[in-house]
């Protein structure tokens, strides 16, 4: 069964080419995002063999799987690849990246087996501004087919996918208006005076796509409501319309207060909310008041901005997601009717509630799996199931699995609850007992308990045991079970068949709902990391630079540190430091003793070729183990010839690196 959102296992990575540079990028993001330690790589050249082996890493590893394929690497074995993906893509998340060919061309996205999520590499390279993708020299030397920037972007795309698996699902997007959805100030410029920039159009389109996926859009702006109504009525060039927003808070209240009210209204936790605003002061205020919210500063003049807001990444959507917006509107009407009713009893008498509990069908499996992942408040066991897990239960002759569907006079709630388990020798065990918060407090949970009594009676068993662990937000279900059980032990509640059958709902017995505005952030990436990513990590070059800046200190050797002098020694030392991410490196330090690997020599080779402007044999890099030996061999006692532009750039870099190295040495001493 899949782990909870904040605790996924380390991924296993398999590729048809040398994948170490991608692993380095994943490791960089792992440290930034607090992802699981150490991606595990299938040995080089073993993707297809491992995938066909039932005992291989791809089949047996507990975490997500990532497969990177350059189709020319597998020749005529596409059918074999399809079989591999079919075999390993059912139990745990599986991402597929179809990578560019040697000429830079991108393969078309093909139809792949169910359970495979294709990451569009062409879109990744465009989004991160990678113009030079292929690296023919590194490909020939070590089957490293892509430039450092392209490799870093591949690793970044994988990290985005892993982060999405780990992060709680995004449920609400709160967005500012002035200088965020348009250029200008509405109160001063008027509805027809504000401008729509390419960045604004892209962001509005992205937000509308998110609304179509069932995410709540909330407009949170310091403007008069009449002005907001006017601009959405008059500006037909906007991608967003006023009815795309389920919540419009156009007033002069503090934005954190407005958002907190919205969270309470819709029953959404902070960790499922994204806040977008151009004003750093508003961002700081939101972080101080609601620290669990992912608050991201909107820049100006960045058309690709929306592409780099990771929480806005598209997710697989079920039919339930597509109908969620309508259901939020229905719930608003219910709440208004409840407030207007003389009493709760009167409200429930006119609600015309229809609760349908029936055996799960195969077509229900995606929604059931989604409920186990997303339901926290009324989820007894907190077991997170994949679609394959649920399909196995649904097809089992020993497990029972029931769905709960609800409707009333305001509309259809949809499939909102699950009850599942199995008959044991002396008791009836229930390890899936969960209900969406939108159906709580209406007697649905009582009928779910009555169902367990009926199942136990049919099995000839008197005792019912419900698995119920303590989680950060599931107090409501544990209170409910405690009220109806006759005993409890660690992680379970027990009640008799008779007690379950006698379970009845009385209006006023509504399940107490936890404060949904309170954060449940436990581990994982700090919420403000997405601001840094969206505004700084927007190009392949920026990612490579950030990776290079993450230096480790020099190991302790018996020989002392010998600093490089100016010129060639300093330049080659800087190349080693960039590749090994160690600073400072002495000119007599051994490449292998510094932890260097043969794959990294290819990166050293690329750096030397760029500096010298001429080929460098890879064999010479294996032969000379220190900077001093290598420079002496390259220069043969003199100075290497190089273009003036390369020389000037390297002198500039050398000067800055020498200064940085001196600062590092002062700090160490």
PDB file of C-alpha atoms in Angstrom, residues 548-661:
ATOM      1  CA  UNK A 548      27.430  23.886  -8.382  1.00  0.00           C
ATOM      2  CA  UNK A 549      27.098  26.318  -5.474  1.00  0.00           C
ATOM      3  CA  UNK A 550      26.263  23.506  -3.073  1.00  0.00           C
ATOM      4  CA  UNK A 551      29.907  22.732  -2.275  1.00  0.00           C
ATOM      5  CA  UNK A 552      31.148  20.267   0.342  1.00  0.00           C
ATOM      6  CA  UNK A 553      34.291  20.988   2.379  1.00  0.00           C
ATOM      7  CA  UNK A 554      37.610  19.441   1.372  1.00  0.00           C
ATOM      8  CA  UNK A 555      38.310  16.079   3.064  1.00  0.00           C
ATOM      9  CA  UNK A 556      41.229  15.793   5.470  1.00  0.00           C
ATOM     10  CA  UNK A 557      44.367  14.352   3.846  1.00  0.00           C
ATOM     11  CA  UNK A 558      47.799  13.553   5.264  1.00  0.00           C
ATOM     12  CA  UNK A 559      49.334  15.936   2.770  1.00  0.00           C
ATOM     13  CA  UNK A 560      48.622  19.604   3.236  1.00  0.00           C
ATOM     14  CA  UNK A 561      46.539  21.911   1.107  1.00  0.00           C
ATOM     15  CA  UNK A 562      48.432  23.428  -1.828  1.00  0.00           C
ATOM     16  CA  UNK A 563      46.541  26.352  -3.350  1.00  0.00           C
ATOM     17  CA  UNK A 564      46.496  26.838  -7.109  1.00  0.00           C
ATOM     18  CA  UNK A 565      48.329  29.748  -8.596  1.00  0.00           C
ATOM     19  CA  UNK A 566      46.797  32.036 -11.210  1.00  0.00           C
ATOM     20  CA  UNK A 567      46.214  30.984 -14.789  1.00  0.00           C
ATOM     21  CA  UNK A 568      45.797  27.363 -15.850  1.00  0.00           C
ATOM     22  CA  UNK A 569      46.148  25.882 -12.342  1.00  0.00           C
ATOM     23  CA  UNK A 570      43.310  28.036 -11.025  1.00  0.00           C
ATOM     24  CA  UNK A 571      41.076  27.375 -14.032  1.00  0.00           C
ATOM     25  CA  UNK A 572      41.446  23.577 -13.917  1.00  0.00           C
ATOM     26  CA  UNK A 573      41.000  23.573 -10.138  1.00  0.00           C
ATOM     27  CA  UNK A 574      37.752  25.510 -10.599  1.00  0.00           C
ATOM     28  CA  UNK A 575      36.546  22.912 -13.113  1.00  0.00           C
ATOM     29  CA  UNK A 576      37.271  20.132 -10.610  1.00  0.00           C
ATOM     30  CA  UNK A 577      35.471  22.054  -7.863  1.00  0.00           C
ATOM     31  CA  UNK A 578      32.413  22.520 -10.082  1.00  0.00           C
ATOM     32  CA  UNK A 579      32.282  18.849 -11.016  1.00  0.00           C
ATOM     33  CA  UNK A 580      33.051  17.368  -7.589  1.00  0.00           C
ATOM     34  CA  UNK A 581      31.237  20.138  -5.668  1.00  0.00           C
ATOM     35  CA  UNK A 582      34.091  20.357  -3.188  1.00  0.00           C
ATOM     36  CA  UNK A 583      35.818  23.579  -2.168  1.00  0.00           C
ATOM     37  CA  UNK A 584      38.692  24.207  -1.805  1.00  0.00           C
ATOM     38  CA  UNK A 585      40.605  21.612  -3.830  1.00  0.00           C
ATOM     39  CA  UNK A 586      44.392  21.588  -3.700  1.00  0.00           C
ATOM     40  CA  UNK A 587      46.479  21.063  -6.811  1.00  0.00           C
ATOM     41  CA  UNK A 588      48.003  17.878  -5.314  1.00  0.00           C
ATOM     42  CA  UNK A 589      44.708  16.314  -4.182  1.00  0.00           C
ATOM     43  CA  UNK A 590      43.892  13.028  -5.921  1.00  0.00           C
ATOM     44  CA  UNK A 591      40.727  12.934  -8.020  1.00  0.00           C
ATOM     45  CA  UNK A 592      39.779   9.467  -6.744  1.00  0.00           C
ATOM     46  CA  UNK A 593      40.589  10.326  -3.113  1.00  0.00           C
ATOM     47  CA  UNK A 594      38.275  13.302  -3.451  1.00  0.00           C
ATOM     48  CA  UNK A 595      35.523  10.819  -4.332  1.00  0.00           C
ATOM     49  CA  UNK A 596      35.617  11.396  -8.076  1.00  0.00           C
ATOM     50  CA  UNK A 597      34.019   8.819 -10.346  1.00  0.00           C
ATOM     51  CA  UNK A 598      34.770   7.971 -13.946  1.00  0.00           C
ATOM     52  CA  UNK A 599      31.475   9.479 -15.096  1.00  0.00           C
ATOM     53  CA  UNK A 600      32.586  12.800 -13.595  1.00  0.00           C
ATOM     54  CA  UNK A 601      35.736  12.747 -15.701  1.00  0.00           C
ATOM     55  CA  UNK A 602      33.448  13.246 -18.691  1.00  0.00           C
ATOM     56  CA  UNK A 603      32.230  16.470 -17.084  1.00  0.00           C
ATOM     57  CA  UNK A 604      35.840  17.518 -16.464  1.00  0.00           C
ATOM     58  CA  UNK A 605      36.586  16.757 -20.116  1.00  0.00           C
ATOM     59  CA  UNK A 606      33.668  18.944 -21.249  1.00  0.00           C
ATOM     60  CA  UNK A 607      34.889  21.813 -19.065  1.00  0.00           C
ATOM     61  CA  UNK A 608      38.418  21.553 -20.413  1.00  0.00           C
ATOM     62  CA  UNK A 609      37.243  21.471 -24.028  1.00  0.00           C
ATOM     63  CA  UNK A 610      35.118  24.566 -23.454  1.00  0.00           C
ATOM     64  CA  UNK A 611      38.073  26.366 -21.874  1.00  0.00           C
ATOM     65  CA  UNK A 612      40.764  25.311 -24.339  1.00  0.00           C
ATOM     66  CA  UNK A 613      38.656  25.363 -27.468  1.00  0.00           C
ATOM     67  CA  UNK A 614      40.194  22.094 -28.654  1.00  0.00           C
ATOM     68  CA  UNK A 615      39.690  18.349 -28.009  1.00  0.00           C
ATOM     69  CA  UNK A 616      41.070  16.715 -24.865  1.00  0.00           C
ATOM     70  CA  UNK A 617      41.576  12.957 -24.800  1.00  0.00           C
ATOM     71  CA  UNK A 618      39.643  11.258 -22.016  1.00  0.00           C
ATOM     72  CA  UNK A 619      42.562   8.864 -21.508  1.00  0.00           C
ATOM     73  CA  UNK A 620      44.751  11.722 -20.300  1.00  0.00           C
ATOM     74  CA  UNK A 621      42.263  12.443 -17.538  1.00  0.00           C
ATOM     75  CA  UNK A 622      42.515   8.865 -16.299  1.00  0.00           C
ATOM     76  CA  UNK A 623      46.312   9.035 -16.468  1.00  0.00           C
ATOM     77  CA  UNK A 624      46.858  12.226 -14.443  1.00  0.00           C
ATOM     78  CA  UNK A 625      45.251  12.112 -11.002  1.00  0.00           C
ATOM     79  CA  UNK A 626      45.909  15.634  -9.683  1.00  0.00           C
ATOM     80  CA  UNK A 627      45.344  19.127 -11.010  1.00  0.00           C
ATOM     81  CA  UNK A 628      49.084  19.733 -10.993  1.00  0.00           C
ATOM     82  CA  UNK A 629      49.837  16.632 -13.091  1.00  0.00           C
ATOM     83  CA  UNK A 630      46.988  17.358 -15.488  1.00  0.00           C
ATOM     84  CA  UNK A 631      47.924  20.999 -16.071  1.00  0.00           C
ATOM     85  CA  UNK A 632      51.566  20.090 -16.644  1.00  0.00           C
ATOM     86  CA  UNK A 633      50.494  17.504 -19.225  1.00  0.00           C
ATOM     87  CA  UNK A 634      48.070  19.869 -20.950  1.00  0.00           C
ATOM     88  CA  UNK A 635      50.508  22.749 -21.119  1.00  0.00           C
ATOM     89  CA  UNK A 636      53.678  20.676 -21.542  1.00  0.00           C
ATOM     90  CA  UNK A 637      55.501  23.221 -19.455  1.00  0.00           C
ATOM     91  CA  UNK A 638      53.993  26.196 -21.249  1.00  0.00           C
ATOM     92  CA  UNK A 639      50.584  27.815 -21.472  1.00  0.00           C
ATOM     93  CA  UNK A 640      47.717  26.261 -23.418  1.00  0.00           C
ATOM     94  CA  UNK A 641      46.506  28.118 -26.436  1.00  0.00           C
ATOM     95  CA  UNK A 642      42.918  29.286 -26.228  1.00  0.00           C
ATOM     96  CA  UNK A 643      40.645  31.863 -27.837  1.00  0.00           C
ATOM     97  CA  UNK A 644      40.809  35.329 -26.318  1.00  0.00           C
ATOM     98  CA  UNK A 645      37.109  35.259 -25.384  1.00  0.00           C
ATOM     99  CA  UNK A 646      37.532  31.990 -23.483  1.00  0.00           C
ATOM    100  CA  UNK A 647      40.682  33.298 -21.814  1.00  0.00           C
ATOM    101  CA  UNK A 648      39.041  36.532 -20.666  1.00  0.00           C
ATOM    102  CA  UNK A 649      36.022  34.726 -19.276  1.00  0.00           C
ATOM    103  CA  UNK A 650      38.150  32.188 -17.434  1.00  0.00           C
ATOM    104  CA  UNK A 651      40.381  34.931 -15.987  1.00  0.00           C
ATOM    105  CA  UNK A 652      37.265  36.634 -14.647  1.00  0.00           C
ATOM    106  CA  UNK A 653      35.965  33.362 -13.178  1.00  0.00           C
ATOM    107  CA  UNK A 654      39.421  32.517 -11.820  1.00  0.00           C
ATOM    108  CA  UNK A 655      39.659  35.833  -9.993  1.00  0.00           C
ATOM    109  CA  UNK A 656      36.248  35.441  -8.369  1.00  0.00           C
ATOM    110  CA  UNK A 657      36.926  31.824  -7.422  1.00  0.00           C
ATOM    111  CA  UNK A 658      40.299  32.709  -5.864  1.00  0.00           C
ATOM    112  CA  UNK A 659      38.528  35.307  -3.742  1.00  0.00           C
ATOM    113  CA  UNK A 660      35.860  32.775  -2.748  1.00  0.00           C
ATOM    114  CA  UNK A 661      38.534  30.180  -1.970  1.00  0.00           C
TER     115      UNK A 661
END
